[in-house]
Coordinates of C-alpha atoms in Angstrom, one line a residue:
X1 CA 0.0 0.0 0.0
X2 CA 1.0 3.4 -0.7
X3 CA 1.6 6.1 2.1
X4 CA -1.2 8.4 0.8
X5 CA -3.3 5.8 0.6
X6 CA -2.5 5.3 4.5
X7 CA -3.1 8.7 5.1
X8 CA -6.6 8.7 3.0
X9 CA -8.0 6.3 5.3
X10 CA -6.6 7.7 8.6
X11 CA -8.6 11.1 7.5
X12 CA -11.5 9.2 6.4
X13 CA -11.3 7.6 10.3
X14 CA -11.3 10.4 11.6
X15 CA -14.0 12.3 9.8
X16 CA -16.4 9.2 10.6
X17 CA -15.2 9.6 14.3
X18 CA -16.2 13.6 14.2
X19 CA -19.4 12.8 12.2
X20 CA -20.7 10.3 15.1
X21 CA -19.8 12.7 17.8
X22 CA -21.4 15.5 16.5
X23 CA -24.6 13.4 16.4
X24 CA -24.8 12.6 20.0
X25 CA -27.8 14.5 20.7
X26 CA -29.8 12.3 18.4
X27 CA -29.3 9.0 19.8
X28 CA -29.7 10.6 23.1
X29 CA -26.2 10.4 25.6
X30 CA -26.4 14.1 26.9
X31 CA -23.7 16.8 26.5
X32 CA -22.5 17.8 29.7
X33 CA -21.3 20.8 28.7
X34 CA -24.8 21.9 27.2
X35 CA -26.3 21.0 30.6
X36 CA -23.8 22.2 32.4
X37 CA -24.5 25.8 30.5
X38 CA -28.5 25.6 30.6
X39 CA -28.4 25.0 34.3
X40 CA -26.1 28.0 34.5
X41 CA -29.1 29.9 32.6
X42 CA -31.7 28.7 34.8
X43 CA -29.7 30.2 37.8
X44 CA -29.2 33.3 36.6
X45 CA -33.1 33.5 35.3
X46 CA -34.0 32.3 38.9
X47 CA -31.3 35.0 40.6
X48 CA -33.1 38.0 38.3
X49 CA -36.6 37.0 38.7
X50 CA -35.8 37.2 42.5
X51 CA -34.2 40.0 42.1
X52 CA -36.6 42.1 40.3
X53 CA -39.8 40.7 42.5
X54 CA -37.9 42.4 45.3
X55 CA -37.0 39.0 47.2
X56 CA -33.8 38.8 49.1
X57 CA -30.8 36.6 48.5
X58 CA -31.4 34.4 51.4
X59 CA -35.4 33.7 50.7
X60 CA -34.1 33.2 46.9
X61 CA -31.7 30.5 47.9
X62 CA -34.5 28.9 50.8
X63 CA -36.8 28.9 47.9
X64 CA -35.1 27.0 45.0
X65 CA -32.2 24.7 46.7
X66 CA -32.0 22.9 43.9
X67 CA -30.3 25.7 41.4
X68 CA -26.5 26.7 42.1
X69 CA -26.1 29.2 44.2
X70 CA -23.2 31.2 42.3
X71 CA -25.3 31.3 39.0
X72 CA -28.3 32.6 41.2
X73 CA -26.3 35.0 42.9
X74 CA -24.9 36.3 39.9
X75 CA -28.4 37.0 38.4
X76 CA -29.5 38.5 41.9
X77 CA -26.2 40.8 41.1
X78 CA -27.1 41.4 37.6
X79 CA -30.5 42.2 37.9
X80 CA -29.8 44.6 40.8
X81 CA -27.5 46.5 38.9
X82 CA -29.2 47.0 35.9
X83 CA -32.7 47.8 38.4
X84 CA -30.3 50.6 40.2
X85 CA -28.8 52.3 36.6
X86 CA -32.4 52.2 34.8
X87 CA -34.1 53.1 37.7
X88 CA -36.4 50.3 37.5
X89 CA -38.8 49.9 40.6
X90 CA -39.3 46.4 42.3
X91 CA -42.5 44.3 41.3
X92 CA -44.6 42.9 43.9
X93 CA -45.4 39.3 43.2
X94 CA -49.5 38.9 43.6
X95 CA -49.0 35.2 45.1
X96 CA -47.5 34.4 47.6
X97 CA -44.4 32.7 48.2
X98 CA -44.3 29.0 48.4
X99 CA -43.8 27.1 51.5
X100 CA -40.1 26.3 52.2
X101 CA -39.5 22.6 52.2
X102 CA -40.7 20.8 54.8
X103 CA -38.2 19.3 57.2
X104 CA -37.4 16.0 58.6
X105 CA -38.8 17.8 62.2
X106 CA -42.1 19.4 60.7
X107 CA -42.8 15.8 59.1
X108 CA -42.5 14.4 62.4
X109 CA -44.9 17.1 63.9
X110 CA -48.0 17.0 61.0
X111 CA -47.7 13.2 61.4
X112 CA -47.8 13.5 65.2
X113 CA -51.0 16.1 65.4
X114 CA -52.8 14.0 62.6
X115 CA -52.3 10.8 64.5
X116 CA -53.8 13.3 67.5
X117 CA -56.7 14.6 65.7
X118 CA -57.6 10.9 64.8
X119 CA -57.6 9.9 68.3
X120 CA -59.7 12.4 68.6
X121 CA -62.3 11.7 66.0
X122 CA -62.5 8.3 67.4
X123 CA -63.1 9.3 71.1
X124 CA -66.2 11.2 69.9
X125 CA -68.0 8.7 67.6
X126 CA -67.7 5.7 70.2
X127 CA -67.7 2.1 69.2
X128 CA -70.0 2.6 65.8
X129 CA -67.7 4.4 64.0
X130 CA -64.8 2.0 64.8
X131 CA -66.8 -1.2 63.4
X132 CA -68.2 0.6 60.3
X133 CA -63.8 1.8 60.4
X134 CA -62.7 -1.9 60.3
X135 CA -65.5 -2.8 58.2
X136 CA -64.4 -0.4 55.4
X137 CA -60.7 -1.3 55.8
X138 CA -61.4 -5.1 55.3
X139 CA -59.9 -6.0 52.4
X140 CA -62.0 -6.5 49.4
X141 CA -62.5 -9.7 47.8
X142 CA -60.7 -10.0 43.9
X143 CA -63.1 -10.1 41.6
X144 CA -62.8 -13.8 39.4
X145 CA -61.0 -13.3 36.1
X146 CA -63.0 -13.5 33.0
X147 CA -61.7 -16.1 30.1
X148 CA -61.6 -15.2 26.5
X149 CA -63.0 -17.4 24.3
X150 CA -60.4 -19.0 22.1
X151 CA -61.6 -19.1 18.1
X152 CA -61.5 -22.4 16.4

């Protein structure tokens, strides 16, 4: 074989190889650097929006723990900046802010007071209530399983 012919199909490797890569996307394995990049951009649209509804840092971060906090600072910074040189007054979001997440402890406690109010329930209905209760919870009886008739 010749050299250049060598060389011809060493180039022709290589432009398969690229031609694959570049079609990642389609057959679905990820690019970490693309999600690396739109996470980035969700961080910074979460910092701004924060920002500009007049929220503080701290309730930003309590309220979406699951963005990076550098990217959300950064559009907190952004946004304030360009708020304070176009003189752009804070908007008041109409709804109100969601719950933070609940804790391990505040679990505990709405399990505790509805185990509390059901003990309470019980105390005032008697004995009735808790037969028509285990009545209810008995477990029901499968229904039989219907055949399909087989064509000849």
């Amino acid at each position: 074989m010749t050299p250049v012919f060598i060389r011809l199909r060493h180039v022709a490797a290589l432009l398969a190889c690229a031609a694959l890569a570049s079609a990642c996307e389609r057959i679905g394995i990820p690019d970490p650097t693309k999600i690396a990049a739109q996470t980035e951009a969700e961080g910074k649209a979460i910092g701004s929006a924060c920002r500009h509804a007049g929220r503080a840092i701290e309730d930003c971060f309590t309220l979406n723990q699951a963005a990076p906090k550098a990217a959300v600072f950064a559009g907190w910074k952004e946004m304030n900046d360009y708020m304070v040189e176009n003189k752009i007054a804070e908007v008041t979001p109409i709804l109100p802010p969601p719950p933070p997440p609940a804790t391990a402890e505040s679990k505990r406690k709405a399990k505790k007071a509805g185990a509390d109010a059901e003990k309470a329930a019980e105390g005032e209905h008697g004995d009735a209530d808790a037969t028509a209760k285990e009545d209810s919870e008995a477990p029901a009886e499968p229904e039989p399983r219907k055949r399909r008739k087989i064509r000849e």
